[in-house]
Amino acid sequence: MKEFKQPPTHMNAVPQRAAEITAERNMEKTKAMEEKDRKANGARQEEQYSLNDDRRVKVLSPGALVAKRFFRNRLAVTGLAVLIFMFVFSFLGGLVSPYGEKQIFYRTDVTNKEYASVVTNDEYRYASNDPVFSGVALAQSGLAISQDKDAYEYGGVSFQITQEGKELYSVWANGGVVGLVYKDIVNASSDTINENDFDFLYGALKAYAGEEKNFTWQDRSFTVNQDGDVLENGEEVAYISRFIVRSVYEDVVITKQWKTELEEALNDGKTVFEMTDENGDVYEYKISYDAYRKSYSVKQGKDTTVIDTFSSPTAEHWFGTDGYGMDMLTRLMYGGRVSLIIGFIVVFIESFIGVIFGGISGYFGGWVDNLIMRIVDIFYCIPSTPLLIILGAMMDAYNVDPKIRMLYLMLILGFLGWPGIARLVRGQILSLREQEFMTATEATGIRVSRRIFRHLIPNVIPQLIVAMTMGLGSTIILEATLSFLGLGVRFPFASWGNIINAVNDTHVLTSYLFVWIPAGVLLLLTVLAFNIVGDGLRDAFDPKMKR
Amino acid sequence: MGKYILKRLLISVVILFFVAFIIYALMRCLPTSYIESVARQRSMTPGSKSYEEWMAQLAAQYNMDKSIIPGFFGWLGTFLRGNFGDSWKWTVPVIEKFNDVIWISFIMGAISFFFELIIAIPLGIVAATHQNTNLDYAISVVALAGISFPTFFFASLMKLVFSVKLGWFDLFGLVGRNYNQLDATGKVLDMANHLVMPIVTLVVISFGSLMRYTRTNMLEVLSADYIRTARAKGLSEKKVIYHHAFRNTLIPIVTIVGGSLPGLFSGALITETLFGISGIGYVSYQSMIGGDIPFSMFYMVFLAVLTLLGNLIADILYAVVDPRVRIA
């Protein structure tokens, strides 16, 4: 044998020129041989290594050749990168994310609750100390006051009216005080006081209106200051105010302090004031005036905890939260996991069944082939989307647990998808079984199952891988479509399809883009990447293909 | 040829029989029991029969009182005699409802198929003649993106851009609010306006596969010896591609186009549902989730027939168009 020299530097400089040897493919073999010859002629002067020396000839396995062709395809590599990103995003993302798949977030929201209504007392009130001053006699006193009379007569009794202060009148009859006509209202803030007691009322109002700031009631002495506070030994026991405040809720006690704040706010014309209650919680109150009812209504802004739905992207929730108050990004991660896992399992199931049936059908031919192909035809004919919808509705009716439902979904999709793979495998095997190596396996007496699954099927692997990659894309779309229709993966589990399901609500479609756009983009990118990679693999496997 | 068609037809009938049986068995397993709810409803009305009696009567009426196999033959008998039953959900005869809704689906399908053809075939040829250029990559990526787009996502995007942001089209429905006030031309235009988005959706998601098919076949043809011969004898590139190559590329394309013609009647379930157009897809979806056995059965068998018909047409066309193909 003639010896040829090949300096290693030259070798490294032009690696593409290296001979490519493949063991199985004739085409590859002849191509490699041509390469080798060309190489040999080009390198005639280098006589360092022998022709079949490994150092001289760079030997690539068929797999490495495919990989080389694949990686030369920039589009396919981009697709692969996208897929790797999706896998990292879905499978590692869930671990890295600080939130759980089903963790619900809450936010505090200010809800304005009707708290109290306030009316300024503009009408005279009456208090009676004697049965004489009642009924019409009482009403007559109001009339007399409005007419600026200081005496009137009713039912044979004559009444005298004395003005005790601003809008405070006492009514006298038979030489004693029988009633009181007033506008300021006395409210007790201590249990020891009965604000409806006439003597107390009279004393307090008189003290509030007049010069005298002190009065006694039941041997207790009280002082009334300018703010209308009634003090006993410096402690407030009651207060006097023109406002009538009614709380909306039975259990809410309106404190004097609150009333004071309210009065201040009303007098200053403010519409908002803040108050700290006895528990130290700060509430905001909004005052609005209802001109028709001539009353103020006070609304309490209360912090209530609500589920944090559809909140816009923030530092804590990069993609916001969804309609269940769950972190969108985390849902997307888990959703991707579900979509990818379902895709892989379904494709695995359909390939498994498809390879077995396709292999048997292609190898045996005859009536076996005929039978299996007719079964394949039947499966092809069953309209799969309607069937899946019906099965989904069926699972709905049975209230199947979402987890088990996912399992059923995979089994059904896998079972419906196998005929395609079976046809592909059968077609390949029909041509392969006529080749010499099959005659050789027959001659050496290898048993049939081994002939099919060890010698025929491996030759179908390239086409199978391409079909599986493409199948992954379409399975993911199918799953997403079913989940979108609410018939596939169900809440609480996330899937890209059921995340986009929120878009059925027109409000979400228009206002909460962050809820459905990311899931759609991820879905699109993943399926696109599977298709591009599948395409790239097909080109890489095809020996005729040169880029 | 006649013998071949006859054989194929006979096989189709056998396949159809089994498909129908599988579908019937599945529908019978549906527990959504429309019958039960109807019976319950009717037994509520004053002076009515009891729930059990209604149940028995309805079940007998719908052939549900027999077990699956006799039930199937009973159903098949009436089906073959052209009696497709009454829809439970729509409360009219199945065939009437079907006739109501099929045409809008067919119009939608036909228009989008037409656009699909005039977009996909030229693009496929351009991609093939510019193989491995940036143009080819761009077209291929667009086609793949079309294939990869989930229908519902694309439809939602369309709605967002064209109905919500631009306000060009309505979000849902086949007719506008003031449809009844319009004259005949206005009515047609109104419908056309509402069909734009569904048709664009259908075209975008389906043109990719036909484009890729065209490209693959064109590439195959372009590498054939007779193309080399045509070039060798000095024909212009235009003549080589459009006269010699394109005609041969048309063979598989005509086959696949012919084969997909029956599919125009199958309706677009997702698109129709999303755009609220009551074509056959939408109506059948409503029937299926509502447990309307007669209608769903009819629709699924109809789809199976369409599939078989499509395959048959494709196979026959293949032999008719290409004289080199001999049928055994």
mmCIF file of C-alpha atoms in Angstrom, chain A residues 75 374 377-378 380-383 386-387 389-391 394 397-398 470 477 480-481 484-485 500 503 506 509-510 513 516-517 520-521 523-524 527-528 531-532 535 538 545 547, chain B residues 11 15 18-19 22 26-27 29-32 131-132 137 141 144-145 147-150 152-153 156-157 159-160 164 171-172 212 269-270 274 285 288-289 299-300 303-304 308:
data_model
loop_
_atom_site.group_PDB
_atom_site.id
_atom_site.type_symbol
_atom_site.label_atom_id
_atom_site.label_comp_id
_atom_site.label_asym_id
_atom_site.label_seq_id
_atom_site.Cartn_x
_atom_site.Cartn_y
_atom_site.Cartn_z
ATOM 1 C CA LEU A 75 -32.313 28.422 11.953
ATOM 2 C CA ARG A 374 -57.723 -0.833 7.756
ATOM 3 C CA ASP A 377 -57.859 3.934 8.224
ATOM 4 C CA ILE A 378 -60.636 3.744 10.774
ATOM 5 C CA TYR A 380 -57.797 8.265 10.554
ATOM 6 C CA CYS A 381 -61.466 8.660 9.824
ATOM 7 C CA ILE A 382 -62.591 9.301 13.380
ATOM 8 C CA PRO A 383 -62.857 13.071 13.652
ATOM 9 C CA PRO A 386 -65.040 16.453 18.036
ATOM 10 C CA LEU A 387 -64.180 13.191 19.717
ATOM 11 C CA ILE A 389 -64.516 17.537 22.886
ATOM 12 C CA ILE A 390 -67.081 14.849 23.607
ATOM 13 C CA LEU A 391 -64.667 12.987 25.847
ATOM 14 C CA MET A 394 -67.878 13.360 29.452
ATOM 15 C CA ALA A 397 -69.945 15.232 33.719
ATOM 16 C CA TYR A 398 -68.155 12.596 35.775
ATOM 17 C CA MET A 470 -43.060 17.660 14.573
ATOM 18 C CA ILE A 477 -51.148 22.865 20.111
ATOM 19 C CA ALA A 480 -53.543 23.902 24.388
ATOM 20 C CA THR A 481 -56.643 24.097 22.213
ATOM 21 C CA PHE A 484 -58.454 26.654 25.975
ATOM 22 C CA LEU A 485 -61.904 25.208 25.409
ATOM 23 C CA ILE A 500 -55.110 31.941 27.566
ATOM 24 C CA VAL A 503 -59.299 35.796 26.995
ATOM 25 C CA THR A 506 -63.712 40.406 26.656
ATOM 26 C CA LEU A 509 -58.902 40.558 26.105
ATOM 27 C CA THR A 510 -58.912 44.322 26.026
ATOM 28 C CA LEU A 513 -52.857 41.884 27.960
ATOM 29 C CA TRP A 516 -52.846 36.124 27.909
ATOM 30 C CA ILE A 517 -50.151 37.491 25.599
ATOM 31 C CA GLY A 520 -49.579 32.748 23.758
ATOM 32 C CA VAL A 521 -46.103 33.884 22.822
ATOM 33 C CA LEU A 523 -46.836 28.559 23.166
ATOM 34 C CA LEU A 524 -46.161 29.910 19.707
ATOM 35 C CA VAL A 527 -44.361 24.965 18.769
ATOM 36 C CA LEU A 528 -42.429 26.965 16.203
ATOM 37 C CA ASN A 531 -41.253 22.546 13.966
ATOM 38 C CA ILE A 532 -38.017 24.280 13.019
ATOM 39 C CA ASP A 535 -37.269 20.528 9.859
ATOM 40 C CA ARG A 538 -35.020 16.171 8.526
ATOM 41 C CA MET A 545 -29.298 17.425 1.510
ATOM 42 C CA ARG A 547 -26.075 23.071 2.836
ATOM 43 C CA ILE B 11 -63.557 -0.477 1.639
ATOM 44 C CA ILE B 15 -64.504 1.677 7.353
ATOM 45 C CA PHE B 18 -66.830 0.764 12.045
ATOM 46 C CA VAL B 19 -66.265 4.464 12.503
ATOM 47 C CA ILE B 22 -67.225 3.592 17.495
ATOM 48 C CA LEU B 26 -68.879 6.691 22.580
ATOM 49 C CA MET B 27 -71.967 8.838 22.399
ATOM 50 C CA CYS B 29 -71.322 6.381 27.067
ATOM 51 C CA LEU B 30 -71.946 10.101 27.498
ATOM 52 C CA PRO B 31 -73.402 10.611 30.929
ATOM 53 C CA THR B 32 -74.284 14.247 30.311
ATOM 54 C CA GLN B 131 -33.624 27.744 -2.191
ATOM 55 C CA ASN B 132 -31.269 28.466 0.724
ATOM 56 C CA TYR B 137 -35.672 31.225 5.021
ATOM 57 C CA VAL B 141 -40.239 30.824 8.896
ATOM 58 C CA LEU B 144 -43.865 27.585 9.980
ATOM 59 C CA ALA B 145 -45.102 30.386 12.209
ATOM 60 C CA ILE B 147 -48.538 26.370 11.216
ATOM 61 C CA SER B 148 -47.395 26.893 14.796
ATOM 62 C CA PHE B 149 -49.898 29.603 15.640
ATOM 63 C CA PRO B 150 -52.597 28.253 17.929
ATOM 64 C CA PHE B 152 -57.289 30.787 19.468
ATOM 65 C CA PHE B 153 -54.198 32.892 20.123
ATOM 66 C CA SER B 156 -57.463 36.777 20.019
ATOM 67 C CA LEU B 157 -54.599 38.884 18.691
ATOM 68 C CA LYS B 159 -59.560 40.786 17.843
ATOM 69 C CA LEU B 160 -57.316 42.886 20.035
ATOM 70 C CA VAL B 164 -60.478 46.723 20.097
ATOM 71 C CA LEU B 171 -65.736 41.330 18.117
ATOM 72 C CA PHE B 172 -68.403 38.699 17.587
ATOM 73 C CA ARG B 212 -44.293 23.828 2.346
ATOM 74 C CA LEU B 269 -64.892 24.632 15.033
ATOM 75 C CA ILE B 270 -62.476 26.872 16.938
ATOM 76 C CA LEU B 274 -64.271 32.327 18.831
ATOM 77 C CA TYR B 285 -69.523 22.285 19.327
ATOM 78 C CA MET B 288 -71.378 18.134 21.603
ATOM 79 C CA ILE B 289 -70.940 19.854 24.943
ATOM 80 C CA TYR B 299 -71.881 15.621 12.365
ATOM 81 C CA MET B 300 -69.198 13.076 13.176
ATOM 82 C CA LEU B 303 -66.940 14.341 8.930
ATOM 83 C CA ALA B 304 -65.873 10.736 8.498
ATOM 84 C CA LEU B 308 -63.019 9.208 3.149
#
